[in-house]
Structures are given as structure tokens and as C-alpha cells.
């Protein structure tokens, strides 16, 4: 990776021998990185420590982050800490993502246009509403399997702005009211 500083897209999936040092190398060496797809990495890889490198330019240029497997909530937050230019974020495989992390996304990923939080079973109506209110460039949101509180479920959708062109809802109690 250090010999390819112009890489714009990297996919890291099913890498059994991936190390913290390798993740750090990616962050440090890929200043043009726009898209990162990551999943099914060994449990012993400490994304938290590796993500401490996110002040590097790689995260500043990152516009698309896709998790292909469930990752720990703290790892997700650490991976997006300085990714202020994210346009696409796919958390659909991260069932344990917390309201705290979704709140962080709503407050810090203000350029977000596409988000998939399908099957993020811990997500509340409040967290979803925060994203809808704060991410004013949001064009597409996927909420498959989200069990939002019945009293707030429709109010979350009512906060969508007029530029939203895609809303995916299914396998949910979203429209029970």
C-alpha cells in the first residue's frame, strides 16, 4: 500500500492476517483514498488503536465507508472520527451501532448524502431523527428492519428534507400509527 499513494478505493474483506500496523499504513499512505470497504477482519486487530491515525489525510479525503460485516460500535466511531467529508456510509451489517455513534454521525458527517442503517437494531427514533435533521444533504436513507418507537416513528420521516430522493423501509413496525 505504501507504494500506491494514489489509490482511491480499497476493499479489505476476509483478511485473516490483517494487523493494526497494516490499517495504520493504509491511513498514513493513501492520501487520495475516497472509498474504503472493510469487513470480516480478525478480532485481534485493534481498529481503535489503528484508527488513532485518522488525523492523517486519508480520512479527510474519504467519501465512502462501507462495513461489510458487523463491527463493534466503538470501532465504527473510531473509524469515522475525522471523516468529515463522508458522502456514503453503510452500517447495514452493524447491528450493535449505538445511538451515541449515530448521534456523532448526525453531528459530524454533515456532507452525508446516503446512509444505510438497516438492521441497526439499537437505533432509536431520536437517533434517526437527528440524522434526518442534521444531514441536510441527505438524499437516500435505508431503514430496513429498524424497529422505531411507535409514538415517534412517523415524526422521524416527517423531518426528511425535500432533496431526499430515496427512502427504503421494510421489515419494520414503522407504519403502525
mmCIF file of N, CA, C and O in Angstrom, residues 72-143:
data_model
loop_
_atom_site.group_PDB
_atom_site.id
_atom_site.type_symbol
_atom_site.label_atom_id
_atom_site.label_comp_id
_atom_site.label_asym_id
_atom_site.label_seq_id
_atom_site.Cartn_x
_atom_site.Cartn_y
_atom_site.Cartn_z
ATOM 1 N N UNK A 72 -17.704 -3.716 16.035
ATOM 2 C CA UNK A 72 -18.037 -3.139 17.328
ATOM 3 C C UNK A 72 -18.365 -1.663 17.171
ATOM 4 O O UNK A 72 -17.755 -0.961 16.371
ATOM 5 N N UNK A 73 -19.312 -1.209 17.968
ATOM 6 C CA UNK A 73 -19.738 0.180 17.930
ATOM 7 C C UNK A 73 -18.559 1.138 18.121
ATOM 8 O O UNK A 73 -18.417 2.112 17.396
ATOM 9 N N UNK A 74 -17.690 0.839 19.075
ATOM 10 C CA UNK A 74 -16.545 1.724 19.335
ATOM 11 C C UNK A 74 -15.594 1.761 18.142
ATOM 12 O O UNK A 74 -15.011 2.797 17.834
ATOM 13 N N UNK A 75 -15.449 0.647 17.446
ATOM 14 C CA UNK A 75 -14.594 0.617 16.257
ATOM 15 C C UNK A 75 -15.165 1.475 15.141
ATOM 16 O O UNK A 75 -14.429 2.173 14.449
ATOM 17 N N UNK A 76 -16.483 1.431 14.988
ATOM 18 C CA UNK A 76 -17.123 2.244 13.954
ATOM 19 C C UNK A 76 -16.875 3.719 14.241
ATOM 20 O O UNK A 76 -16.439 4.468 13.364
ATOM 21 N N UNK A 77 -17.140 4.130 15.463
ATOM 22 C CA UNK A 77 -16.961 5.543 15.816
ATOM 23 C C UNK A 77 -15.515 5.967 15.611
ATOM 24 O O UNK A 77 -15.244 7.030 15.058
ATOM 25 N N UNK A 78 -14.572 5.129 16.019
ATOM 26 C CA UNK A 78 -13.161 5.467 15.841
ATOM 27 C C UNK A 78 -12.761 5.536 14.374
ATOM 28 O O UNK A 78 -11.867 6.290 14.014
ATOM 29 N N UNK A 79 -13.417 4.766 13.527
ATOM 30 C CA UNK A 79 -13.075 4.795 12.107
ATOM 31 C C UNK A 79 -13.604 6.049 11.422
ATOM 32 O O UNK A 79 -13.068 6.464 10.414
ATOM 33 N N UNK A 80 -14.666 6.646 11.963
ATOM 34 C CA UNK A 80 -15.246 7.813 11.295
ATOM 35 C C UNK A 80 -14.901 9.132 11.975
ATOM 36 O O UNK A 80 -15.343 10.190 11.533
ATOM 37 N N UNK A 81 -14.080 9.079 13.020
ATOM 38 C CA UNK A 81 -13.816 10.272 13.834
ATOM 39 C C UNK A 81 -13.477 11.508 13.011
ATOM 40 O O UNK A 81 -14.044 12.559 13.243
ATOM 41 N N UNK A 82 -12.587 11.427 12.077
ATOM 42 C CA UNK A 82 -12.221 12.615 11.298
ATOM 43 C C UNK A 82 -12.612 12.507 9.832
ATOM 44 O O UNK A 82 -12.044 13.176 8.987
ATOM 45 N N UNK A 83 -13.596 11.687 9.550
ATOM 46 C CA UNK A 83 -14.058 11.518 8.171
ATOM 47 C C UNK A 83 -15.173 12.531 7.903
ATOM 48 O O UNK A 83 -16.323 12.179 7.664
ATOM 49 N N UNK A 84 -14.824 13.792 7.928
ATOM 50 C CA UNK A 84 -15.810 14.870 7.824
ATOM 51 C C UNK A 84 -16.371 15.039 6.415
ATOM 52 O O UNK A 84 -17.340 15.767 6.223
ATOM 53 N N UNK A 85 -15.795 14.374 5.438
ATOM 54 C CA UNK A 85 -16.263 14.510 4.060
ATOM 55 C C UNK A 85 -17.052 13.301 3.570
ATOM 56 O O UNK A 85 -17.274 13.153 2.369
ATOM 57 N N UNK A 86 -17.478 12.438 4.487
ATOM 58 C CA UNK A 86 -18.235 11.253 4.083
ATOM 59 C C UNK A 86 -19.518 11.651 3.369
ATOM 60 O O UNK A 86 -20.270 12.506 3.831
ATOM 61 N N UNK A 87 -19.742 11.004 2.238
ATOM 62 C CA UNK A 87 -20.971 11.194 1.467
ATOM 63 C C UNK A 87 -21.836 9.939 1.579
ATOM 64 O O UNK A 87 -23.046 10.014 1.669
ATOM 65 N N UNK A 88 -21.182 8.774 1.621
ATOM 66 C CA UNK A 88 -21.887 7.498 1.717
ATOM 67 C C UNK A 88 -21.372 6.717 2.917
ATOM 68 O O UNK A 88 -20.161 6.543 3.071
ATOM 69 N N UNK A 89 -22.295 6.259 3.757
ATOM 70 C CA UNK A 89 -21.951 5.460 4.927
ATOM 71 C C UNK A 89 -22.918 4.293 5.004
ATOM 72 O O UNK A 89 -24.131 4.482 5.056
ATOM 73 N N UNK A 90 -22.369 3.082 4.982
ATOM 74 C CA UNK A 90 -23.188 1.876 5.050
ATOM 75 C C UNK A 90 -22.870 1.137 6.345
ATOM 76 O O UNK A 90 -21.791 0.583 6.505
ATOM 77 N N UNK A 91 -23.815 1.154 7.267
ATOM 78 C CA UNK A 91 -23.687 0.468 8.553
ATOM 79 C C UNK A 91 -24.652 -0.714 8.630
ATOM 80 O O UNK A 91 -24.942 -1.206 9.706
ATOM 81 N N UNK A 92 -25.152 -1.157 7.487
ATOM 82 C CA UNK A 92 -26.230 -2.144 7.468
ATOM 83 C C UNK A 92 -25.869 -3.480 8.097
ATOM 84 O O UNK A 92 -26.755 -4.248 8.448
ATOM 85 N N UNK A 93 -24.626 -3.770 8.263
ATOM 86 C CA UNK A 93 -24.228 -5.036 8.878
ATOM 87 C C UNK A 93 -23.830 -4.856 10.338
ATOM 88 O O UNK A 93 -23.363 -5.789 10.965
ATOM 89 N N UNK A 94 -24.007 -3.687 10.875
ATOM 90 C CA UNK A 94 -23.524 -3.356 12.226
ATOM 91 C C UNK A 94 -24.709 -3.263 13.182
ATOM 92 O O UNK A 94 -25.157 -2.173 13.532
ATOM 93 N N UNK A 95 -25.212 -4.428 13.614
ATOM 94 C CA UNK A 95 -26.432 -4.472 14.412
ATOM 95 C C UNK A 95 -26.299 -3.786 15.761
ATOM 96 O O UNK A 95 -27.285 -3.349 16.333
ATOM 97 N N UNK A 96 -25.094 -3.633 16.283
ATOM 98 C CA UNK A 96 -24.920 -3.049 17.605
ATOM 99 C C UNK A 96 -24.590 -1.575 17.616
ATOM 100 O O UNK A 96 -24.241 -1.028 18.662
ATOM 101 N N UNK A 97 -24.703 -0.904 16.472
ATOM 102 C CA UNK A 97 -24.362 0.518 16.440
ATOM 103 C C UNK A 97 -25.289 1.272 17.396
ATOM 104 O O UNK A 97 -26.492 1.069 17.411
ATOM 105 N N UNK A 98 -24.709 2.105 18.235
ATOM 106 C CA UNK A 98 -25.466 2.765 19.302
ATOM 107 C C UNK A 98 -26.016 4.121 18.858
ATOM 108 O O UNK A 98 -25.583 4.695 17.870
ATOM 109 N N UNK A 99 -26.950 4.622 19.659
ATOM 110 C CA UNK A 99 -27.464 5.970 19.436
ATOM 111 C C UNK A 99 -26.353 6.997 19.563
ATOM 112 O O UNK A 99 -26.360 8.015 18.878
ATOM 113 N N UNK A 100 -25.378 6.732 20.434
ATOM 114 C CA UNK A 100 -24.248 7.648 20.590
ATOM 115 C C UNK A 100 -23.461 7.797 19.298
ATOM 116 O O UNK A 100 -23.107 8.909 18.896
ATOM 117 N N UNK A 101 -23.197 6.677 18.639
ATOM 118 C CA UNK A 101 -22.469 6.718 17.370
ATOM 119 C C UNK A 101 -23.319 7.370 16.288
ATOM 120 O O UNK A 101 -22.827 8.183 15.513
ATOM 121 N N UNK A 102 -24.602 7.057 16.248
ATOM 122 C CA UNK A 102 -25.481 7.684 15.257
ATOM 123 C C UNK A 102 -25.586 9.186 15.523
ATOM 124 O O UNK A 102 -25.617 9.989 14.587
ATOM 125 N N UNK A 103 -25.586 9.581 16.785
ATOM 126 C CA UNK A 103 -25.587 10.998 17.129
ATOM 127 C C UNK A 103 -24.306 11.680 16.684
ATOM 128 O O UNK A 103 -24.320 12.811 16.185
ATOM 129 N N UNK A 104 -23.180 10.967 16.835
ATOM 130 C CA UNK A 104 -21.899 11.500 16.376
ATOM 131 C C UNK A 104 -21.939 11.712 14.858
ATOM 132 O O UNK A 104 -21.502 12.733 14.353
ATOM 133 N N UNK A 105 -22.480 10.742 14.158
ATOM 134 C CA UNK A 105 -22.606 10.846 12.698
ATOM 135 C C UNK A 105 -23.470 12.056 12.334
ATOM 136 O O UNK A 105 -23.114 12.854 11.470
ATOM 137 N N UNK A 106 -24.596 12.205 13.034
ATOM 138 C CA UNK A 106 -25.504 13.321 12.761
ATOM 139 C C UNK A 106 -24.840 14.677 13.002
ATOM 140 O O UNK A 106 -25.132 15.642 12.312
ATOM 141 N N UNK A 107 -23.923 14.732 13.949
ATOM 142 C CA UNK A 107 -23.267 15.999 14.288
ATOM 143 C C UNK A 107 -22.014 16.280 13.478
ATOM 144 O O UNK A 107 -21.618 17.436 13.339
ATOM 145 N N UNK A 108 -21.373 15.233 12.956
ATOM 146 C CA UNK A 108 -20.064 15.421 12.337
ATOM 147 C C UNK A 108 -19.956 15.029 10.872
ATOM 148 O O UNK A 108 -18.992 15.396 10.218
ATOM 149 N N UNK A 109 -20.912 14.297 10.357
ATOM 150 C CA UNK A 109 -20.869 13.882 8.951
ATOM 151 C C UNK A 109 -21.922 14.689 8.187
ATOM 152 O O UNK A 109 -22.880 14.142 7.635
ATOM 153 N N UNK A 110 -21.733 15.974 8.159
ATOM 154 C CA UNK A 110 -22.760 16.882 7.646
ATOM 155 C C UNK A 110 -22.886 16.878 6.130
ATOM 156 O O UNK A 110 -23.848 17.415 5.585
ATOM 157 N N UNK A 111 -21.932 16.279 5.435
ATOM 158 C CA UNK A 111 -21.999 16.193 3.965
ATOM 159 C C UNK A 111 -22.661 14.895 3.498
ATOM 160 O O UNK A 111 -22.781 14.648 2.306
ATOM 161 N N UNK A 112 -23.101 14.095 4.453
ATOM 162 C CA UNK A 112 -23.676 12.783 4.158
ATOM 163 C C UNK A 112 -24.872 12.902 3.218
ATOM 164 O O UNK A 112 -25.780 13.706 3.448
ATOM 165 N N UNK A 113 -24.841 12.105 2.141
ATOM 166 C CA UNK A 113 -25.943 12.061 1.183
ATOM 167 C C UNK A 113 -26.674 10.727 1.224
ATOM 168 O O UNK A 113 -27.862 10.666 0.921
ATOM 169 N N UNK A 114 -25.943 9.658 1.567
ATOM 170 C CA UNK A 114 -26.515 8.312 1.562
ATOM 171 C C UNK A 114 -26.109 7.595 2.840
ATOM 172 O O UNK A 114 -24.921 7.519 3.150
ATOM 173 N N UNK A 115 -27.095 7.053 3.543
ATOM 174 C CA UNK A 115 -26.794 6.267 4.731
ATOM 175 C C UNK A 115 -27.698 5.045 4.760
ATOM 176 O O UNK A 115 -28.878 5.122 4.419
ATOM 177 N N UNK A 116 -27.106 3.921 5.114
ATOM 178 C CA UNK A 116 -27.857 2.683 5.275
ATOM 179 C C UNK A 116 -27.653 2.215 6.710
ATOM 180 O O UNK A 116 -26.547 1.848 7.097
ATOM 181 N N UNK A 117 -28.706 2.304 7.504
ATOM 182 C CA UNK A 117 -28.635 1.820 8.880
ATOM 183 C C UNK A 117 -29.602 0.657 9.072
ATOM 184 O O UNK A 117 -30.101 0.400 10.163
ATOM 185 N N UNK A 118 -29.848 -0.066 7.982
ATOM 186 C CA UNK A 118 -30.704 -1.243 8.043
ATOM 187 C C UNK A 118 -30.134 -2.244 9.046
ATOM 188 O O UNK A 118 -28.926 -2.429 9.133
ATOM 189 N N UNK A 119 -31.018 -2.846 9.806
ATOM 190 C CA UNK A 119 -30.668 -3.861 10.803
ATOM 191 C C UNK A 119 -29.800 -3.317 11.930
ATOM 192 O O UNK A 119 -29.175 -4.081 12.644
ATOM 193 N N UNK A 120 -29.750 -2.020 12.101
ATOM 194 C CA UNK A 120 -29.093 -1.428 13.278
ATOM 195 C C UNK A 120 -30.151 -1.421 14.378
ATOM 196 O O UNK A 120 -30.809 -0.419 14.637
ATOM 197 N N UNK A 121 -30.348 -2.568 14.993
ATOM 198 C CA UNK A 121 -31.471 -2.797 15.884
ATOM 199 C C UNK A 121 -31.460 -1.929 17.135
ATOM 200 O O UNK A 121 -32.483 -1.748 17.775
ATOM 201 N N UNK A 122 -30.333 -1.354 17.472
ATOM 202 C CA UNK A 122 -30.265 -0.494 18.654
ATOM 203 C C UNK A 122 -30.647 0.949 18.344
ATOM 204 O O UNK A 122 -30.756 1.766 19.248
ATOM 205 N N UNK A 123 -30.844 1.266 17.085
ATOM 206 C CA UNK A 123 -31.153 2.644 16.690
ATOM 207 C C UNK A 123 -32.536 3.052 17.203
ATOM 208 O O UNK A 123 -33.495 2.300 17.092
ATOM 209 N N UNK A 124 -32.616 4.242 17.748
ATOM 210 C CA UNK A 124 -33.894 4.761 18.237
ATOM 211 C C UNK A 124 -34.440 5.796 17.258
ATOM 212 O O UNK A 124 -33.728 6.299 16.396
ATOM 213 N N UNK A 125 -35.700 6.139 17.440
ATOM 214 C CA UNK A 125 -36.318 7.197 16.634
ATOM 215 C C UNK A 125 -35.547 8.497 16.787
ATOM 216 O O UNK A 125 -35.373 9.241 15.827
ATOM 217 N N UNK A 126 -35.096 8.766 17.998
ATOM 218 C CA UNK A 126 -34.365 10.004 18.264
ATOM 219 C C UNK A 126 -33.091 10.078 17.438
ATOM 220 O O UNK A 126 -32.796 11.107 16.827
ATOM 221 N N UNK A 127 -32.323 8.992 17.392
ATOM 222 C CA UNK A 127 -31.072 8.979 16.636
ATOM 223 C C UNK A 127 -31.333 9.116 15.137
ATOM 224 O O UNK A 127 -30.638 9.856 14.449
ATOM 225 N N UNK A 128 -32.345 8.413 14.637
ATOM 226 C CA UNK A 128 -32.692 8.505 13.214
ATOM 227 C C UNK A 128 -33.141 9.927 12.880
ATOM 228 O O UNK A 128 -32.725 10.500 11.866
ATOM 229 N N UNK A 129 -33.933 10.530 13.745
ATOM 230 C CA UNK A 129 -34.388 11.899 13.529
ATOM 231 C C UNK A 129 -33.219 12.871 13.515
ATOM 232 O O UNK A 129 -33.172 13.789 12.691
ATOM 233 N N UNK A 130 -32.246 12.673 14.417
ATOM 234 C CA UNK A 130 -31.055 13.530 14.439
ATOM 235 C C UNK A 130 -30.357 13.517 13.095
ATOM 236 O O UNK A 130 -29.944 14.555 12.588
ATOM 237 N N UNK A 131 -30.195 12.328 12.518
ATOM 238 C CA UNK A 131 -29.540 12.215 11.216
ATOM 239 C C UNK A 131 -30.357 12.954 10.155
ATOM 240 O O UNK A 131 -29.827 13.713 9.349
ATOM 241 N N UNK A 132 -31.664 12.755 10.181
ATOM 242 C CA UNK A 132 -32.527 13.397 9.186
ATOM 243 C C UNK A 132 -32.519 14.921 9.306
ATOM 244 O O UNK A 132 -32.613 15.626 8.306
ATOM 245 N N UNK A 133 -32.412 15.431 10.516
ATOM 246 C CA UNK A 133 -32.402 16.880 10.732
ATOM 247 C C UNK A 133 -31.054 17.513 10.411
ATOM 248 O O UNK A 133 -30.985 18.580 9.800
ATOM 249 N N UNK A 134 -29.973 16.876 10.839
ATOM 250 C CA UNK A 134 -28.642 17.487 10.732
ATOM 251 C C UNK A 134 -27.973 17.281 9.381
ATOM 252 O O UNK A 134 -27.199 18.121 8.954
ATOM 253 N N UNK A 135 -28.219 16.163 8.753
ATOM 254 C CA UNK A 135 -27.561 15.851 7.479
ATOM 255 C C UNK A 135 -28.428 16.433 6.355
ATOM 256 O O UNK A 135 -29.196 15.711 5.715
ATOM 257 N N UNK A 136 -28.280 17.708 6.132
ATOM 258 C CA UNK A 136 -29.178 18.428 5.223
ATOM 259 C C UNK A 136 -28.978 18.085 3.751
ATOM 260 O O UNK A 136 -29.789 18.449 2.913
ATOM 261 N N UNK A 137 -27.904 17.370 3.435
ATOM 262 C CA UNK A 137 -27.651 16.952 2.054
ATOM 263 C C UNK A 137 -28.143 15.529 1.790
ATOM 264 O O UNK A 137 -27.946 14.991 0.702
ATOM 265 N N UNK A 138 -28.787 14.930 2.782
ATOM 266 C CA UNK A 138 -29.224 13.540 2.699
ATOM 267 C C UNK A 138 -30.171 13.334 1.521
ATOM 268 O O UNK A 138 -31.168 14.043 1.380
ATOM 269 N N UNK A 139 -29.824 12.372 0.665
ATOM 270 C CA UNK A 139 -30.654 12.045 -0.492
ATOM 271 C C UNK A 139 -31.283 10.667 -0.368
ATOM 272 O O UNK A 139 -32.310 10.399 -0.958
ATOM 273 N N UNK A 140 -30.610 9.767 0.375
ATOM 274 C CA UNK A 140 -31.106 8.404 0.481
ATOM 275 C C UNK A 140 -30.837 7.859 1.879
ATOM 276 O O UNK A 140 -29.730 7.997 2.394
ATOM 277 N N UNK A 141 -31.868 7.263 2.465
ATOM 278 C CA UNK A 141 -31.724 6.630 3.769
ATOM 279 C C UNK A 141 -32.430 5.280 3.732
ATOM 280 O O UNK A 141 -33.552 5.169 3.230
ATOM 281 N N UNK A 142 -31.734 4.255 4.202
ATOM 282 C CA UNK A 142 -32.299 2.905 4.246
ATOM 283 C C UNK A 142 -32.467 2.507 5.703
ATOM 284 O O UNK A 142 -31.527 2.575 6.489
ATOM 285 N N UNK A 143 -33.680 2.073 6.035
ATOM 286 C CA UNK A 143 -34.037 1.738 7.405
ATOM 287 C C UNK A 143 -34.642 0.341 7.507
ATOM 288 O O UNK A 143 -35.517 0.106 8.332
#
